[in-house]
Tab-separated table of C-alpha atoms in Angstrom:
chain	number	residue	atom	x	y	z
A	1258	MET	CA	113.963	83.707	129.849
A	1259	HIS	CA	115.594	82.697	126.474
A	1260	ALA	CA	112.795	83.331	124.172
A	1261	GLU	CA	114.170	85.328	121.424
A	1262	THR	CA	110.945	86.964	120.000
A	1263	VAL	CA	108.376	88.667	122.463
A	1264	LEU	CA	104.736	89.137	121.483
A	1265	THR	CA	102.604	91.545	123.440
A	1266	PRO	CA	98.905	93.148	122.909
A	1267	ALA	CA	100.880	96.421	122.031
A	1268	ASP	CA	102.316	94.485	118.858
A	1269	LEU	CA	98.503	94.107	117.517
A	1270	ILE	CA	96.167	96.554	115.210
A	1271	TRP	CA	92.711	95.365	115.172
A	1272	PRO	CA	90.977	95.516	111.694
A	1273	MET	CA	86.815	96.452	112.255
A	1274	PHE	CA	84.289	96.962	109.743
A	1275	VAL	CA	81.834	99.694	109.996
A	1276	THR	CA	78.293	99.822	108.439
A	1277	GLU	CA	75.272	101.902	108.332
A	1278	GLY	CA	72.481	101.503	111.178
A	1279	GLU	CA	72.849	99.855	114.565
A	1280	GLU	CA	72.333	96.179	114.104
A	1281	GLU	CA	75.639	94.075	114.311
A	1282	GLU	CA	76.068	92.199	110.874
A	1283	PRO	CA	77.851	89.070	111.303
A	1284	ILE	CA	80.123	88.339	108.323
A	1285	ALA	CA	79.551	84.718	106.964
A	1286	ALA	CA	82.801	84.521	105.308
A	1287	LEU	CA	84.740	85.764	108.672
A	1288	PRO	CA	83.492	83.583	111.554
A	1289	GLY	CA	83.446	85.494	114.719
A	1290	VAL	CA	83.861	89.142	112.636
A	1291	SER	CA	80.988	91.532	112.023
A	1292	ARG	CA	80.086	94.617	110.744
A	1293	TRP	CA	79.413	97.336	113.231
A	1294	GLY	CA	77.273	100.599	113.158
A	1295	LEU	CA	78.655	103.750	114.983
A	1296	LYS	CA	77.615	102.619	118.802
A	1297	GLY	CA	79.010	99.119	118.153
A	1298	ILE	CA	82.427	100.438	116.556
A	1299	VAL	CA	82.874	102.601	119.710
A	1300	ALA	CA	82.298	99.868	122.158
A	1301	GLN	CA	84.862	97.397	119.827
A	1302	ALA	CA	87.194	100.531	120.148
A	1303	ARG	CA	86.668	100.649	124.128
A	1304	GLU	CA	87.564	96.892	124.222
A	1305	ALA	CA	90.733	97.579	122.433
A	1306	ARG	CA	91.581	99.545	124.995
A	1307	ALA	CA	90.959	97.478	127.749
A	1308	LEU	CA	92.825	94.418	125.972
A	1309	GLY	CA	95.709	96.855	125.261
A	1310	ILE	CA	95.484	96.882	121.668
A	1311	PRO	CA	96.809	100.308	120.933
A	1312	CYS	CA	95.299	100.869	117.465
A	1313	VAL	CA	92.152	99.834	115.437
A	1314	ALA	CA	91.944	99.798	111.566
A	1315	LEU	CA	88.654	101.010	110.159
A	1316	PHE	CA	87.118	99.982	106.843
A	1317	PRO	CA	83.625	101.160	105.668
A	1318	ASN	CA	80.794	99.175	104.222
A	1319	THR	CA	79.521	102.049	101.900
A	1320	PRO	CA	75.985	101.643	101.014
A	1321	ALA	CA	75.283	100.693	97.394
A	1322	ALA	CA	73.711	103.887	96.738
A	1323	LEU	CA	76.428	106.041	97.649
A	1324	ARG	CA	79.128	104.124	95.558
A	1325	SER	CA	79.852	105.778	91.893
A	1326	GLU	CA	82.248	105.265	88.960
A	1327	ASP	CA	84.497	107.838	90.497
A	1328	GLY	CA	84.312	107.109	94.111
A	1329	ARG	CA	83.320	110.430	95.267
A	1330	GLU	CA	82.042	109.340	98.407
A	1331	ALA	CA	85.370	108.986	99.748
A	1332	LEU	CA	85.777	112.711	99.822
A	1333	ASN	CA	82.683	113.446	101.938
A	1334	SER	CA	83.791	114.852	105.283
A	1335	ASP	CA	80.551	113.339	106.546
A	1336	ASN	CA	81.048	109.863	105.087
A	1337	LEU	CA	80.535	106.652	107.337
A	1338	MET	CA	84.277	106.240	107.834
A	1339	CYS	CA	84.747	110.039	109.033
A	1340	ARG	CA	81.833	109.869	111.478
A	1341	ALA	CA	83.426	106.538	112.741
A	1342	ILE	CA	86.735	108.130	113.172
A	1343	ARG	CA	85.032	111.348	115.141
A	1344	GLU	CA	82.922	108.892	117.173
A	1345	ILE	CA	85.922	106.814	118.492
A	1346	LYS	CA	87.979	109.830	119.004
A	1347	ASN	CA	85.371	111.417	121.029
A	1348	ALA	CA	84.789	108.267	123.249
A	1349	VAL	CA	88.381	106.654	123.457
A	1350	PRO	CA	90.980	109.306	122.367
A	1351	GLU	CA	93.843	107.116	123.548
A	1352	VAL	CA	93.145	104.475	120.949
A	1353	GLY	CA	94.980	105.098	117.837
A	1354	ILE	CA	92.980	104.924	114.475
A	1355	LEU	CA	94.518	103.751	111.223
A	1356	THR	CA	92.099	104.611	108.174
A	1357	ASP	CA	92.430	102.961	104.966
A	1358	VAL	CA	92.891	105.357	101.861
A	1359	ALA	CA	91.744	103.779	98.659
A	1360	LEU	CA	88.611	103.869	96.578
A	1361	ASP	CA	87.269	100.330	96.294
A	1362	PRO	CA	84.882	101.043	99.218
A	1363	TYR	CA	83.489	103.517	97.207
A	1364	THR	CA	83.533	102.636	93.571
A	1365	SER	CA	80.668	101.036	91.817
A	1366	HIS	CA	83.283	98.618	89.947
A	1367	GLY	CA	85.202	97.391	92.961
A	1368	HIS	CA	88.556	98.828	91.708
A	1369	ASP	CA	91.214	100.696	94.183
A	1370	GLY	CA	90.889	103.883	91.516
A	1371	ILE	CA	89.484	105.625	88.685
A	1372	VAL	CA	89.265	103.251	85.407
A	1373	ASP	CA	89.186	104.221	81.860
A	1374	ASP	CA	86.872	102.691	79.319
A	1375	ASN	CA	88.868	99.515	78.838
A	1376	GLY	CA	88.968	98.711	82.825
A	1377	TYR	CA	92.609	100.046	83.091
A	1378	VAL	CA	93.143	101.941	86.549
A	1379	LEU	CA	94.071	105.513	85.639
A	1380	ASN	CA	97.018	106.098	88.242
A	1381	ASP	CA	97.403	110.099	88.409
A	1382	ASP	CA	93.765	110.581	88.449
A	1383	THR	CA	93.288	108.489	91.165
A	1384	ALA	CA	96.552	109.798	93.011
A	1385	ALA	CA	94.954	113.098	92.976
A	1386	LEU	CA	91.522	111.713	94.635
A	1387	LEU	CA	93.353	109.763	97.364
A	1388	THR	CA	95.534	112.676	98.318
A	1389	ASP	CA	91.847	114.391	98.990
A	1390	GLN	CA	90.521	111.299	100.587
A	1391	ALA	CA	93.729	111.209	103.105
A	1392	LEU	CA	93.058	114.846	103.976
A	1393	VAL	CA	89.513	114.332	104.842
A	1394	GLN	CA	90.618	111.362	107.080
A	1395	ALA	CA	92.978	113.283	108.777
A	1396	GLU	CA	90.888	116.438	109.267
A	1397	ALA	CA	88.191	113.818	110.998
A	1398	GLY	CA	90.774	112.815	113.450
A	1399	SER	CA	92.737	109.790	111.941
A	1400	ASP	CA	96.249	109.194	113.350
A	1401	ILE	CA	97.562	106.980	110.657
A	1402	VAL	CA	96.379	107.307	107.108
A	1403	ALA	CA	97.261	103.875	105.070
A	1404	PRO	CA	96.995	103.974	101.448
A	1405	SER	CA	96.141	100.308	100.081
A	1406	ASP	CA	95.897	101.252	96.502
A	1407	MET	CA	99.176	100.700	95.060
A	1408	MET	CA	99.090	103.634	92.906
A	1409	ASP	CA	102.653	105.224	91.940
A	1410	GLY	CA	103.750	108.505	93.502
A	1411	ARG	CA	100.551	108.835	95.982
A	1412	ILE	CA	102.631	108.770	99.282
A	1413	GLY	CA	104.589	112.014	98.184
A	1414	LEU	CA	101.424	113.740	97.500
A	1415	ILE	CA	99.802	112.852	100.563
A	1416	ARG	CA	102.774	113.707	102.629
A	1417	THR	CA	102.885	116.893	101.105
A	1418	ALA	CA	99.134	117.765	101.425
A	1419	LEU	CA	99.304	116.749	105.088
A	1420	GLU	CA	101.969	118.845	105.712
A	1421	ALA	CA	100.583	121.987	103.816
A	1422	ASN	CA	97.228	121.754	105.801
A	1423	GLY	CA	98.805	121.243	109.174
A	1424	HIS	CA	98.468	117.671	109.741
A	1425	HIS	CA	102.341	117.143	110.665
A	1426	ASN	CA	101.642	114.609	113.297
A	1427	VAL	CA	99.690	112.205	111.032
A	1428	GLN	CA	101.593	109.107	110.120
A	1429	ILE	CA	101.459	107.344	106.671
A	1430	MET	CA	101.703	103.478	106.794
A	1431	ALA	CA	102.116	102.593	103.165
A	1432	TYR	CA	100.939	99.492	101.694
A	1433	ALA	CA	104.167	99.314	99.878
A	1434	ALA	CA	103.989	95.756	98.768
A	1435	LYS	CA	100.744	94.650	98.501
A	1436	TYR	CA	100.540	91.482	96.293
A	1437	ALA	CA	97.354	90.494	93.669
A	1438	SER	CA	96.526	87.479	95.982
A	1439	GLY	CA	93.750	85.173	96.381
A	1440	PHE	CA	93.665	85.341	100.253
A	1441	TYR	CA	91.416	88.832	99.808
A	1442	GLY	CA	87.995	87.155	99.185
A	1443	PRO	CA	86.316	87.396	102.516
A	1444	PHE	CA	87.177	91.022	103.122
A	1445	ARG	CA	85.675	92.023	99.767
A	1446	ASP	CA	82.500	90.636	101.132
A	1447	ALA	CA	82.977	92.718	104.183
A	1448	VAL	CA	82.950	95.941	102.327
A	1449	GLY	CA	80.518	94.788	100.078
A	1450	SER	CA	82.462	94.909	96.996
A	1451	ARG	CA	82.323	91.062	96.078
A	1452	GLY	CA	80.849	90.785	92.695
A	1453	LEU	CA	81.437	94.357	91.871
A	1454	LEU	CA	84.875	93.875	90.704
A	1455	LYS	CA	85.292	93.951	86.845
A	1456	GLY	CA	88.284	92.295	85.932
A	1457	ASP	CA	91.352	91.688	88.255
A	1458	LYS	CA	93.602	94.091	90.067
A	1459	LYS	CA	96.972	92.892	88.550
A	1460	THR	CA	97.554	95.837	86.741
A	1461	TYR	CA	98.278	97.739	90.066
A	1462	GLN	CA	98.839	94.955	92.762
A	1463	MET	CA	102.079	92.801	92.503
A	1464	ASP	CA	102.839	89.504	91.266
A	1465	PRO	CA	103.314	86.879	93.847
A	1466	ALA	CA	106.577	85.615	91.949
A	1467	ASN	CA	108.435	88.834	92.591
A	1468	ALA	CA	110.485	89.875	95.524
A	1469	GLU	CA	113.147	92.263	94.189
A	1470	GLU	CA	110.128	94.477	93.008
A	1471	ALA	CA	108.861	94.535	96.656
A	1472	LEU	CA	111.860	96.139	97.779
A	1473	ARG	CA	111.964	98.823	94.799
A	1474	GLU	CA	108.235	99.702	95.814
A	1475	VAL	CA	109.178	99.991	99.542
A	1476	ALA	CA	112.141	102.284	98.773
A	1477	LEU	CA	109.904	104.544	96.880
A	1478	ASP	CA	107.390	104.912	99.369
A	1479	ILE	CA	110.077	105.698	101.906
A	1480	ALA	CA	111.673	108.203	99.814
A	1481	GLU	CA	108.187	109.973	99.276
A	1482	GLY	CA	107.797	110.136	103.366
A	1483	ALA	CA	106.081	106.997	104.422
A	1484	ASP	CA	106.565	106.569	108.095
A	1485	SER	CA	105.963	102.903	108.070
A	1486	VAL	CA	105.459	100.237	105.306
A	1487	MET	CA	103.366	97.150	105.183
A	1488	VAL	CA	103.578	93.878	103.342
A	1489	LYS	CA	100.253	92.308	102.530
A	1490	PRO	CA	99.221	89.151	102.753
A	1491	GLY	CA	101.187	88.094	105.606
A	1492	LEU	CA	101.919	84.534	105.911
A	1493	PRO	CA	102.548	83.672	102.511
A	1494	TYR	CA	104.875	86.564	102.180
A	1495	LEU	CA	107.164	85.964	105.305
A	1496	ASP	CA	110.319	86.381	103.185
A	1497	ILE	CA	109.210	89.674	102.047
A	1498	ILE	CA	108.641	90.923	105.406
A	1499	LEU	CA	112.248	89.717	106.433
A	1500	ARG	CA	113.997	91.080	103.331
A	1501	VAL	CA	112.282	94.442	103.891
A	1502	LYS	CA	113.186	94.588	107.517
A	1503	ASN	CA	116.569	93.695	106.559
A	1504	ALA	CA	116.989	96.505	103.944
A	1505	PHE	CA	115.420	99.339	105.415
A	1506	GLU	CA	115.411	101.031	108.723
A	1507	VAL	CA	111.656	101.737	109.022
A	1508	PRO	CA	108.867	99.910	110.993
A	1509	VAL	CA	107.399	97.008	108.962
A	1510	PHE	CA	103.888	95.867	109.469
A	1511	ALA	CA	102.161	92.955	108.127
A	1512	TYR	CA	98.635	92.382	107.238
A	1513	GLN	CA	97.208	88.868	108.170
A	1514	VAL	CA	94.287	89.086	105.732
A	1515	SER	CA	90.915	87.681	105.734
A	1516	GLY	CA	91.775	84.659	103.745
A	1517	GLU	CA	94.286	83.802	106.298
A	1518	TYR	CA	92.208	84.330	109.286
A	1519	ALA	CA	89.336	82.228	107.454
A	1520	MET	CA	91.729	79.414	106.994
A	1521	ILE	CA	92.834	79.072	110.635
A	1522	GLU	CA	88.940	79.257	111.678
A	1523	ALA	CA	88.158	76.529	109.008
A	1524	ALA	CA	91.142	74.196	110.038
A	1525	ALA	CA	89.835	74.867	113.950
A	1526	ALA	CA	86.296	74.148	113.161
A	1527	ALA	CA	87.470	71.083	111.227
A	1528	GLY	CA	89.472	69.649	114.071
A	1529	ALA	CA	92.573	70.151	111.973
A	1530	GLY	CA	94.376	72.256	114.575
A	1531	ASP	CA	94.001	74.082	117.913
A	1532	ARG	CA	92.515	77.402	117.265
A	1533	GLU	CA	94.499	79.148	120.023
A	1534	THR	CA	97.663	77.601	119.174
A	1535	LEU	CA	97.603	78.507	115.235
A	1536	VAL	CA	96.550	82.118	116.308
A	1537	MET	CA	99.399	82.465	118.512
A	1538	GLU	CA	101.971	80.388	116.308
A	1539	THR	CA	101.263	82.339	113.076
A	1540	LEU	CA	101.566	85.924	115.085
A	1541	MET	CA	104.950	84.952	116.463
A	1542	ALA	CA	105.797	84.091	113.166
A	1543	PHE	CA	105.148	87.656	111.687
A	1544	LYS	CA	107.342	89.097	114.761
A	1545	ARG	CA	110.045	86.654	114.501
A	1546	ALA	CA	110.043	87.755	110.572
A	1547	GLY	CA	110.952	91.178	111.873
A	1548	CYS	CA	107.442	92.865	112.029
A	1549	SER	CA	106.924	95.952	114.330
A	1550	GLY	CA	103.290	95.117	114.721
A	1551	VAL	CA	100.565	92.878	112.692
A	1552	LEU	CA	97.051	93.896	111.506
A	1553	THR	CA	94.825	90.818	112.634
A	1554	TYR	CA	91.138	89.911	113.087
A	1555	HIS	CA	92.261	87.663	115.933
A	1556	ALA	CA	93.568	90.583	118.030
A	1557	PRO	CA	91.137	90.338	120.554
A	1558	LEU	CA	91.724	86.535	121.232
A	1559	ALA	CA	95.241	87.110	121.205
A	1560	ALA	CA	95.354	89.913	123.232
A	1561	ARG	CA	93.190	87.915	125.707
A	1562	LEU	CA	95.646	84.895	125.705
A	1563	MET	CA	98.535	86.965	126.272
A	1564	GLY	CA	96.770	88.692	129.452
A	1565	ALA	CA	95.396	85.112	130.505
């Protein structure tokens, strides 16, 4: 009766990895998480519906043969991501689909965009490709396109393109404050980009020392037409979530990223804490800080606990 913060399955977005073939592929760096073929990803979406989780987030493990310097497979309307969108929408249309807009699952060098001969990401060239990528995903049936690349100006370009092509109801969730973090390692394993990255992403992702910059980045994305914004990673940046929530009247989401998930799993496996308690306490922290929702690999476990 006196709880100030309430957490429900409707606050969760479940990230999922899709791969070619039909065999489940467990991800060693993410215990309990797998890549799924199209049939498997549909089954996972059905589970989300049964658990009351309103949205799933899709990330493709693009085959190595289809990765290139310019990430052109991202624009293929029959790529792995688009096929997964259509399969889920046909089977469970009431489950929302959030799709990652970035080139790193498609590039042979592992960066989120086009790079020059010195390995520096070219903002404007990349933003043009991201706009086309977002359109391809919207046409396949994505409900929310989520640019995670941190290029400047891409939200405005994507919003203009969506409106011009009749996708008035497709939302944009901007990864507005995405930090150059050490917590992303298991994710790179999951999408097959581990070992591909040349250099680092510090020229376009945020310095973990900066907070005021996050507010400037969020303000720009909102001004360009974002419907909601994201802070990533999650738990190390609760202060940023709170500051963004207090400064802007828009939905704020957090991504409890792969490294955060893996640490909880490792702690539980080592007997350092109770897994269920750790999961629920961290998710409550996001909600208490002001999140409208959380992307978490623990979504199915948390939803079951809340429904118990």
